[in-house]
XYZ file of C-alpha atoms in Angstrom:
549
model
C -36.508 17.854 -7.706
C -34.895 14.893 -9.597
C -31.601 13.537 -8.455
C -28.836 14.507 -10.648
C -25.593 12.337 -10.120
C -23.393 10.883 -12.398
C -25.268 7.554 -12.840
C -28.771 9.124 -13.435
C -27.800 12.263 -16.008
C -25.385 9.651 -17.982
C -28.426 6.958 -18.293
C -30.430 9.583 -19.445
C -27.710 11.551 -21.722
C -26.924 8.290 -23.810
C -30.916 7.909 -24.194
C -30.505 11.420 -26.075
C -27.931 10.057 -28.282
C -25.339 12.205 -26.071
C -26.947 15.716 -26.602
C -24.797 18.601 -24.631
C -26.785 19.652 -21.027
C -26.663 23.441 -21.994
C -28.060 25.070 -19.266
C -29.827 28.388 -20.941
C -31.137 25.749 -23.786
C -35.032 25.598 -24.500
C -36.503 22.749 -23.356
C -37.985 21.877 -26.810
C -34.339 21.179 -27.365
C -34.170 18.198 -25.736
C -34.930 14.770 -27.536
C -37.620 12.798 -26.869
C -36.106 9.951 -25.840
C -34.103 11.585 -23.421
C -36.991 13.554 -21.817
C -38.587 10.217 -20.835
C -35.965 8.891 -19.400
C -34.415 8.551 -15.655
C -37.036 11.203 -14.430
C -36.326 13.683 -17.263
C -33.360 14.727 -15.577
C -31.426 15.886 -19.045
C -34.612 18.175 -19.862
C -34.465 19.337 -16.013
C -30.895 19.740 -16.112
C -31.159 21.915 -19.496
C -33.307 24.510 -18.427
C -32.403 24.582 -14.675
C -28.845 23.982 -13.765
C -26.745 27.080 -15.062
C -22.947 26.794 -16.484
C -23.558 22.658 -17.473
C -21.913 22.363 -20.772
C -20.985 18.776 -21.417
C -20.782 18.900 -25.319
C -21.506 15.390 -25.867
C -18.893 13.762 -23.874
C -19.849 12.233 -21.022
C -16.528 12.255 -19.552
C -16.627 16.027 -18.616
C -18.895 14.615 -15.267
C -16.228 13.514 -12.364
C -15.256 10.344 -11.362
C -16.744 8.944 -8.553
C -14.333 9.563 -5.357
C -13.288 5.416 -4.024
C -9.833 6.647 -2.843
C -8.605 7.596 0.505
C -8.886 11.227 1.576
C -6.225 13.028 3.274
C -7.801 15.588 5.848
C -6.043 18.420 7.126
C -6.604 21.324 9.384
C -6.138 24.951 7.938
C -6.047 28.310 9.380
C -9.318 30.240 10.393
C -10.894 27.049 11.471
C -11.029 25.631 7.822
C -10.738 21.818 7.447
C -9.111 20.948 3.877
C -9.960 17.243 2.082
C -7.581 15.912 -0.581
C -7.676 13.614 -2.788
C -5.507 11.957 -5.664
C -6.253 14.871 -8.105
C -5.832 17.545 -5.197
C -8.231 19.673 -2.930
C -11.764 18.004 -2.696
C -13.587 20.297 -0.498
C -13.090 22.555 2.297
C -15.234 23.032 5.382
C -15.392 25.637 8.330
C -16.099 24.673 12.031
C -19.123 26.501 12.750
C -20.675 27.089 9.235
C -22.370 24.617 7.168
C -21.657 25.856 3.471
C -18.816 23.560 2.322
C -17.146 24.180 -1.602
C -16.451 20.993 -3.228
C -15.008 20.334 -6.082
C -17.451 19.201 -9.316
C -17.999 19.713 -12.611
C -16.610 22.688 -14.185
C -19.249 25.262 -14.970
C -19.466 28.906 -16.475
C -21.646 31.959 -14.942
C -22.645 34.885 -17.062
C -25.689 37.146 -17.685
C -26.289 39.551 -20.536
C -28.502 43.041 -20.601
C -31.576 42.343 -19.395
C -34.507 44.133 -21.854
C -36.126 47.000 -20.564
C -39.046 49.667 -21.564
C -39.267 53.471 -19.898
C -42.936 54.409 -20.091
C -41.480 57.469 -17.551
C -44.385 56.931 -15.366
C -42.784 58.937 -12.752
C -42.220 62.798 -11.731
C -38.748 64.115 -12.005
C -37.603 68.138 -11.707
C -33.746 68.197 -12.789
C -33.006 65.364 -14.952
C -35.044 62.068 -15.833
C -34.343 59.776 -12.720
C -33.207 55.985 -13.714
C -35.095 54.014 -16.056
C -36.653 51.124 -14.819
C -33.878 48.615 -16.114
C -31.953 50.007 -18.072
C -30.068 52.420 -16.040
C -29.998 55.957 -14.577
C -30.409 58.755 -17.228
C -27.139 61.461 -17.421
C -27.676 64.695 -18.944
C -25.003 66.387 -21.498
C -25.348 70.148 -22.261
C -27.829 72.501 -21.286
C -28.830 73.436 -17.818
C -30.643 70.576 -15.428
C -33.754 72.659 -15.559
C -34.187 71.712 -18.914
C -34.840 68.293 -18.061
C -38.098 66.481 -16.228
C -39.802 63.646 -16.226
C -43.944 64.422 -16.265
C -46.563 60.878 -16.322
C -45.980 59.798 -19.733
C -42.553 62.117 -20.992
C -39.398 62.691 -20.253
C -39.288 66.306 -21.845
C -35.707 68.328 -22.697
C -36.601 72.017 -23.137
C -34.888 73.609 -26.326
C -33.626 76.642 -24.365
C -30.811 77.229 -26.848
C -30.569 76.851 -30.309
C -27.623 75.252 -32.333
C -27.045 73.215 -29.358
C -27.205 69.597 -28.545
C -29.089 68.456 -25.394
C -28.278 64.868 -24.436
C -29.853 61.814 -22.219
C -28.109 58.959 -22.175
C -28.535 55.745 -20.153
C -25.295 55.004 -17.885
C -24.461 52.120 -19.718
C -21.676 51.928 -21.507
C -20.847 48.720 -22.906
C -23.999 48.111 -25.118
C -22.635 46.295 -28.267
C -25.505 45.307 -30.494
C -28.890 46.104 -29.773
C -32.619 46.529 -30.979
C -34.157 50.414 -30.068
C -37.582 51.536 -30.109
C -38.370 55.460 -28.843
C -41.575 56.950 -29.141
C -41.304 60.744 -29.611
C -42.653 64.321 -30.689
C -41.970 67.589 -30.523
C -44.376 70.225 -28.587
C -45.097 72.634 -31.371
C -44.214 72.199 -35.447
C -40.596 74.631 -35.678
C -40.645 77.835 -37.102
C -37.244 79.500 -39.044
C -35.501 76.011 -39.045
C -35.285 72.801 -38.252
C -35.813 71.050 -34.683
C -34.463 66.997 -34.437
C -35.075 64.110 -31.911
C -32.494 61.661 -32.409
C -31.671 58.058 -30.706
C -27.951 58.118 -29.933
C -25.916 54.794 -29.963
C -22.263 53.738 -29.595
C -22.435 56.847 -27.052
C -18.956 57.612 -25.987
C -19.220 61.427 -25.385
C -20.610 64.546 -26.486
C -18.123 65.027 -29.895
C -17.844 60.999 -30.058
C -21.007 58.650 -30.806
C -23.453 57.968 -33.693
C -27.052 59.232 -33.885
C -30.702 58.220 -36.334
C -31.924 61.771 -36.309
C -35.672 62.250 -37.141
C -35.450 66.234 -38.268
C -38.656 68.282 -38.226
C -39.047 70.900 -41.398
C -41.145 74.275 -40.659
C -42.573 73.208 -43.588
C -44.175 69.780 -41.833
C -41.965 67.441 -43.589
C -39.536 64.978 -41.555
C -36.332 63.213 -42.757
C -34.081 60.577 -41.365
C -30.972 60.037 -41.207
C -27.527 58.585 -40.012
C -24.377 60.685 -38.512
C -21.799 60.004 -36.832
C -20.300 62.565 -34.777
C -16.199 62.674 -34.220
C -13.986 65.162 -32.744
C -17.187 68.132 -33.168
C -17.755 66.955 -36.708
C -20.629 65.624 -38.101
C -20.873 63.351 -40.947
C -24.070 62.045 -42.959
C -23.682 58.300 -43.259
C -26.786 57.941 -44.422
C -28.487 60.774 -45.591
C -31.821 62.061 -44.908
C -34.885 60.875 -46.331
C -38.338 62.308 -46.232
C -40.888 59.565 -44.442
C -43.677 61.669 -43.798
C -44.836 64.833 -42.397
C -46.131 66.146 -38.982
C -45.217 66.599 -35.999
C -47.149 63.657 -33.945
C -45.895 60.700 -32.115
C -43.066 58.951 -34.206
C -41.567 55.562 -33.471
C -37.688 55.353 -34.204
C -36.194 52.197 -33.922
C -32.343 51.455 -34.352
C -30.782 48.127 -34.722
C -27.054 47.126 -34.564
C -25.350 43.892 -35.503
C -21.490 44.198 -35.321
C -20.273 46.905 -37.871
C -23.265 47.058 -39.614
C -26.594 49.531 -38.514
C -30.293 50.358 -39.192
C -32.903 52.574 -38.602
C -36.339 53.641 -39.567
C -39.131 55.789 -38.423
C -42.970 55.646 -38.815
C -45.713 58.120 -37.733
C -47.871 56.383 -34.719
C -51.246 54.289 -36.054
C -49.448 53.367 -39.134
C -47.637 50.116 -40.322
C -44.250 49.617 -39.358
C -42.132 50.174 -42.686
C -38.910 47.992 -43.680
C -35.718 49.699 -42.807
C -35.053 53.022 -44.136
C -31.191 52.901 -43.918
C -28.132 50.308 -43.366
C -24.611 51.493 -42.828
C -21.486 50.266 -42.044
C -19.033 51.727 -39.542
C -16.419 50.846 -36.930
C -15.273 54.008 -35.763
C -17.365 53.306 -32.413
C -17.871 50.347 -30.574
C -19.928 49.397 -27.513
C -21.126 51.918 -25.765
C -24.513 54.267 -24.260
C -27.837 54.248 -25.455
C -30.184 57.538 -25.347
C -31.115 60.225 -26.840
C -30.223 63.797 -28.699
C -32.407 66.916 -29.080
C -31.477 69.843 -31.207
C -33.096 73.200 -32.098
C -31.135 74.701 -35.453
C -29.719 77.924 -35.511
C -32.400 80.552 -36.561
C -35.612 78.218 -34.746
C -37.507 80.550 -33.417
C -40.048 78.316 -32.136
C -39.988 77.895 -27.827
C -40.380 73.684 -28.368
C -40.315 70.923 -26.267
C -38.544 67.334 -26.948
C -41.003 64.919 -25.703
C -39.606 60.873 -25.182
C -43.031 59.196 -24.717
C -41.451 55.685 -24.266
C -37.731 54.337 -24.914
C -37.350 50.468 -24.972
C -34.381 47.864 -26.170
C -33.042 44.842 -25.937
C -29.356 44.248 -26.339
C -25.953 42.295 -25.424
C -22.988 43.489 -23.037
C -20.232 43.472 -25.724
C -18.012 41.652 -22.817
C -20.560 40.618 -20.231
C -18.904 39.030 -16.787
C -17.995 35.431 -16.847
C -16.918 33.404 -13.957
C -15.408 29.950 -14.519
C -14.642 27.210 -11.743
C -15.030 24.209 -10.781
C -16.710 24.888 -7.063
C -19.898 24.169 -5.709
C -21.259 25.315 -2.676
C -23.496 22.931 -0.878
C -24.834 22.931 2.997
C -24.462 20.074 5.528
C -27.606 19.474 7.829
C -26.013 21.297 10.535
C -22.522 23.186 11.510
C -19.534 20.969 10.868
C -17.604 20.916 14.053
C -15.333 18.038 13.157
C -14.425 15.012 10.299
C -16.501 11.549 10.794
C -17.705 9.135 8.340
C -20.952 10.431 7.055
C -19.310 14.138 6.315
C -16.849 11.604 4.210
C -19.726 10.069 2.104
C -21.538 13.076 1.527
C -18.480 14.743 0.427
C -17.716 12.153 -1.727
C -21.541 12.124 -3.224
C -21.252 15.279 -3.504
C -18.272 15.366 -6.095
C -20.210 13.483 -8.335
C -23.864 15.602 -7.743
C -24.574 18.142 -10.284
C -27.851 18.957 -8.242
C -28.687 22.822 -7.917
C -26.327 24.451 -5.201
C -26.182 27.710 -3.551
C -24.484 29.449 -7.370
C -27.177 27.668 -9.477
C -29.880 28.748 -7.507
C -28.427 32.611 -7.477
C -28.359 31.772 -11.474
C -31.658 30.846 -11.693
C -33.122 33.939 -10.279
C -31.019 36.195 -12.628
C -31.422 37.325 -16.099
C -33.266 35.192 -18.674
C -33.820 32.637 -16.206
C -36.182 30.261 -16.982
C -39.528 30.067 -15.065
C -39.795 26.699 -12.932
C -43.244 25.933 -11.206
C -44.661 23.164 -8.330
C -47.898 23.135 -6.887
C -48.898 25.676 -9.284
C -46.356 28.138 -7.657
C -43.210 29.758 -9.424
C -40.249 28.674 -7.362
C -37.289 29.906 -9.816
C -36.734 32.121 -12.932
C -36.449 35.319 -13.669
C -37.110 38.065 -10.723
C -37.534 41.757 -10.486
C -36.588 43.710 -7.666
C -40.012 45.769 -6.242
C -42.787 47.804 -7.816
C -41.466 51.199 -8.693
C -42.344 54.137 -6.187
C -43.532 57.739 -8.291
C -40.158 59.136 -8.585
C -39.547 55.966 -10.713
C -36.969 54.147 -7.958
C -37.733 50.897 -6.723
C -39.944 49.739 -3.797
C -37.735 47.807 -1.281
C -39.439 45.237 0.855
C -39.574 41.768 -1.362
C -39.213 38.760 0.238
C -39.136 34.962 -0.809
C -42.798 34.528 -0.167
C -43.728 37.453 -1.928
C -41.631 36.387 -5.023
C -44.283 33.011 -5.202
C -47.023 34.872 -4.004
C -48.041 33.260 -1.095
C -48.879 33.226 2.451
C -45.773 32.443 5.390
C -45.941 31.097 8.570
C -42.127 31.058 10.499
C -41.819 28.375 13.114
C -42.041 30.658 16.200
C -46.234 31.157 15.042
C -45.549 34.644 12.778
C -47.432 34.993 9.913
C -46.800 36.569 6.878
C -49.948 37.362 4.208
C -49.917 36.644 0.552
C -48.595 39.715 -1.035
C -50.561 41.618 -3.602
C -49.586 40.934 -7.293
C -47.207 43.765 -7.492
C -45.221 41.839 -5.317
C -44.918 39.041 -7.334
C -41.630 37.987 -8.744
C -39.391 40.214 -7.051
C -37.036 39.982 -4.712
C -34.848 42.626 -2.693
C -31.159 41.601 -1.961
C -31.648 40.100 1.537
C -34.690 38.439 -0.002
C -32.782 36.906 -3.073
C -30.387 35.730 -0.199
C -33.620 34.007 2.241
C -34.390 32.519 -1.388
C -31.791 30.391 -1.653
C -30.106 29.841 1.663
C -33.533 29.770 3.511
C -36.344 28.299 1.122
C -34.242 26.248 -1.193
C -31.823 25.211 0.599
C -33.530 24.961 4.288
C -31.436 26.972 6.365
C -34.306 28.261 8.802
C -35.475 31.757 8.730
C -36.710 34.771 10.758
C -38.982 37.377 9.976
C -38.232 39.917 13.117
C -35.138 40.023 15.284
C -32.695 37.230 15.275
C -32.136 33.657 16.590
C -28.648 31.616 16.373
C -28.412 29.264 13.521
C -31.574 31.773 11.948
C -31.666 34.062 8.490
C -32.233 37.385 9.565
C -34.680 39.403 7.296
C -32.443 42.383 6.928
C -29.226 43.094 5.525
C -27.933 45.011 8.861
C -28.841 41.558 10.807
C -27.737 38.984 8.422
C -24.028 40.902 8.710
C -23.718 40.508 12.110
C -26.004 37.895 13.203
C -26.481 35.518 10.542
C -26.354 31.650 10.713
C -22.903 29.960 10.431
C -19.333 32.278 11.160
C -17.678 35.523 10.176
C -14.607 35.171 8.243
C -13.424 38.863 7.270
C -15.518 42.231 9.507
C -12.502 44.544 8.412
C -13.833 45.118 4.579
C -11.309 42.348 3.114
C -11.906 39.250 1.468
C -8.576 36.842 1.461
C -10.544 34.229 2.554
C -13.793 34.632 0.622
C -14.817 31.413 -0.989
C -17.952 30.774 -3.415
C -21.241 31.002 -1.210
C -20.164 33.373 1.297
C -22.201 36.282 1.665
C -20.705 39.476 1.504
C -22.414 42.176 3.525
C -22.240 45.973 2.340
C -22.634 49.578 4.132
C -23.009 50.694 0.218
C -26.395 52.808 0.051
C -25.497 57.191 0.744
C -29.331 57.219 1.468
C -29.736 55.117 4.828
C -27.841 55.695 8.308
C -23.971 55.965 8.083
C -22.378 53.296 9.195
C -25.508 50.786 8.508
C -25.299 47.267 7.046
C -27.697 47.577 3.689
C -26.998 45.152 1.267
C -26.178 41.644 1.021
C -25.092 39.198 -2.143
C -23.620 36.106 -2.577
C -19.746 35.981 -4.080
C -20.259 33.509 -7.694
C -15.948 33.529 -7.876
C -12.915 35.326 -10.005
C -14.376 36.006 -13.829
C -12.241 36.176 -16.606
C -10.445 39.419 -15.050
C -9.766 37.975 -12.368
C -12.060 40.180 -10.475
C -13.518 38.959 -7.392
C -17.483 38.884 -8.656
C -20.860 38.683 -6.605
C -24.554 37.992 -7.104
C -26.911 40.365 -5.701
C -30.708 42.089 -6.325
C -30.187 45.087 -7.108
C -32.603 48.253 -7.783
C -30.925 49.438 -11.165
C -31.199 46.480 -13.050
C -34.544 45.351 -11.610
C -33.802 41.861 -10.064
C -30.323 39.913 -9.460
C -27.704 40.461 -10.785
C -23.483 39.882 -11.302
C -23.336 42.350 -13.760
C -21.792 46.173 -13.172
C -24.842 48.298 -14.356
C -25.073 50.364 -11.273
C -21.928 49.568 -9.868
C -19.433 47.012 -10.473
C -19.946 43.657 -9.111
C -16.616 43.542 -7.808
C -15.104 42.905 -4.460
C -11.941 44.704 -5.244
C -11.115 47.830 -6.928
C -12.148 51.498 -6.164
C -16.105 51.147 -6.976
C -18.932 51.393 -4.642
C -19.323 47.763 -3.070
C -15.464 47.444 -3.587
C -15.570 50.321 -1.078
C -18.371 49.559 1.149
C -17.422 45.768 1.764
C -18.093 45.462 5.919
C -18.583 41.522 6.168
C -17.924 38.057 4.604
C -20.198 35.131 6.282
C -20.193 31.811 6.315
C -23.483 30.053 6.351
């Protein structure tokens, strides 16, 4: 991995006639000139180093640190170094993560995009889709939702009476929707409508692209909105074909503005049908609406045969600092002159640490191979089990796809495909602490100065020292891990997840990095469950340990 100080990325940055280091920037971005020089360290630092923004001034990197350094002991075993401009870095006798400061640097993610094929069996409701969220029934009783291979089916039990699914995610701002539906039989007496819901805030409050079925085998589309019980046209329907096959509906939303279209399956797709403008609603769920019209006489079935988007957070999480986390070679037990020139190195090294490597496993991460092997980018969490819930059990090794052997002789075979790319949260952890960062690992059991493989062992028994076991977090500092009893499902009173805190975002909310099953892969975002240290949500609540390493 090239070396990225000051002197190196600035050689290279005025080759590029000063082009900003954005780190989520392509890497066809980057001028030519600039990728051949110093090691192609600006082209590197583009597309792997997350939060660089230097917009073309290279006096956003640090100043090298030549003055004296005040050191000072702090409580809990902290050691605090100063210089002229303030704190420099703190250390922890016993642990080997010390935050220094560096360049200042941004963390977000947005909605990663997902696509339920509902390959999974569900009685009572339609399980969580494999992305995009967990599926919440409105109206109608839960045995009129499943989930059979290839549908997610609502039952028209009632008619003049709305049946909802929406995806527990509401702050979806603009977006790009594809669902694939039909209905079981063609309606008889009146109409029957599949609609894809959007700026979802309730039942009476939320728009809808409603694809209504005729008895007489024509369909229409159209626009409502829906406020306070009352439905309003905003685009009125219009006939684009007949039958009562597979459709594809597809809503997109920009701001104020929305479209939609629909087109029989095995035929082109058309130009959009309708555009509207509207600001009553903003963010908010995604899903879907069936509807049987009073005097329907017809016993049908709502099938969903596939529902896929892509789409922004309209405020995704943002944390801003300007703290690294980076690992001596071994526990600091005390100040001496090589901790004082790697500190001071350090100020000045915009090299991946312990948050850029959490980054660059996350959403839209970009994929980063050696030896033939992807090391970084973009992860899942596990193959999905038949109910449609994720398979724990990933590990750094199975994310590359390759064989492990662990120092004490234990072997670990390559992983089958499925495997690939995916990481559980204790893996995402060994990931970065333990393969990219070389703190040494264990596969079963524990050993001092080890990483555990499990969550319930890294709490506990983990390398480096415990600085909070009574669920609070005064003390937590960028690169701790923070250890959970979150999941309802395994033994009360068991560790069970593990993430890495990233720092306050722009709420001032303490915020965390962790793979998590809802989203697919790691994550700081709050789709199922807020990433948050404090406040009344699940980890908030389940917080048992901050470590150290």
């Amino acid at each position: 991995m090239p070396s990225l100080n000051r002197r190196s990325v600035l050689a290279a940055f005025a080759a590029g006639a000063a082009v900003p280091l954005v780190g989520s920037q392509p890497a066809h971005a980057v001028a030519a000139s600039a990728a051949a020089a110093e090691g192609d360290v600006v082209s590197f630092a583009r597309q792997r180093i997350p939060g660089l923004v230097a917009f073309g001034d290279p006096g956003w990197f640090p100043d090298p640190v030549r003055g004296a350094l005040t050191v000072e002991a702090l409580a809990g075993g902290r050691t605090g170094v100063s210089d002229s401009k303030g704190l420099l870095a703190t250390l922890t006798t016993g642990a080997r993560t010390v935050t220094v400061r560096g360049p200042r640097r941004s963390f977000s993610e947005q909605k990663r995009p997902f696509a339920d094929v509902f390959a999974r069996t569900v009685s009572g409701g339609w399980g969580t889709s494999p992305g995009g969220g967990r599926w919440i029934k409105t109206n109608g009783e839960t045995a009129n939702y499943r989930v059979e291979p290839g549908q997610g089916v609502i039952e028209l039990a009632k008619t003049n009476s709305s049946h909802f699914m929406t995806l527990n995610d509401p702050a979806i701002g603009d977006f790009d929707c594809v669902a694939t539906v039909s209905l079981s039989a063609a309606p008889v007496g009146a109409d029957s409508s599949i609609a894809v819901t959007f700026g979802y805030q309730d039942y009476n409050h939320h728009y809808r692209a409603r694809l209504a079925f005729s008895p007489g085998g024509s369909v229409r589309l159209s626009v409502d909105r829906e406020l306070d019980n009352v439905s309003v046209a905003l685009a009125a329907g219009v006939n684009v074909g007949t039958g009562i096959g597979r459709w594809h509906v597809r809503v997109a939303r920009s701001g104020s503005t929305s479209q939609a279209k629909a087109w029989r399956d095995g035929t082109p797709e058309p130009g959009w049908t309708h555009t509207v403008q509207d600001t009553t609603f903003g963010a908010g769920k995604l899903g879907v609406r069936a509807f049987a019209a009073t005097n329907s006489t017809t016993s049908n079935l709502a099938l969903v045969h596939e529902f896929a988007a892509s789409g922004t957070w309209a405020r995704p999480p943002v944390v801003t600092h300007d703290t690294w986390a980076r690992l001596l070679p071994a526990p600091f037990s005390g100040w001496n002159d090589e901790i004082d020139a790697r500190v001071r190195a350090w100020a000045t090294d915009i090299s991946p640490d312990v948050l850029a490597y959490c980054a660059m496993l996350q959403t839209g991460a970009a994929p980063h191979f050696e030896g033939g092997v992807q090391r970084l980018g973009e992860s899942g969490y596990g193959p999905l089990n038949p109910d449609g819930t994720r398979v724990e059990g990933a590990d750094f090794h199975e994310y590359m796809g390759i064989a492990w052997t662990y120092p004490d002789g234990q072997v670990r075979p390559a992983p089958g495909p499925q495997w690939h790319r995916t990481l559980d949260c204790s893996g995402m952890v060994r990931m970065v602490f333990g393969y990219h960062l070389g703190v040494p690992m264990t596969y079963t059991g524990t050993a001092a100065g080890h990483l555990p493989r499990r969550s319930r062992d890294i709490g506990p028994n983990g390398p480096g020292v415990i600085v909070h076991d009574d669920g609070t977090y005064a003390d937590v500092r960028p690169g701790d891990l923070v250890v959970f009893d979150a999941d309802s499902d395994e033994v009360a009173g068991r560790l069970d997840h593990v993430g890495v805190y990233v720092g306050r975002d722009q709420d001032g909310r303490y915020r965390f990095a962790s793979s998590r099953k809802t989203v697919n892969g790691p994550t700081m975002s709050d789709l199922g469950g807020a990433s948050t240290l404090d406040g009344t949500g699940t980890y908030a609540q389940s917080l048992r340990i901050v470590r150290r390493v």
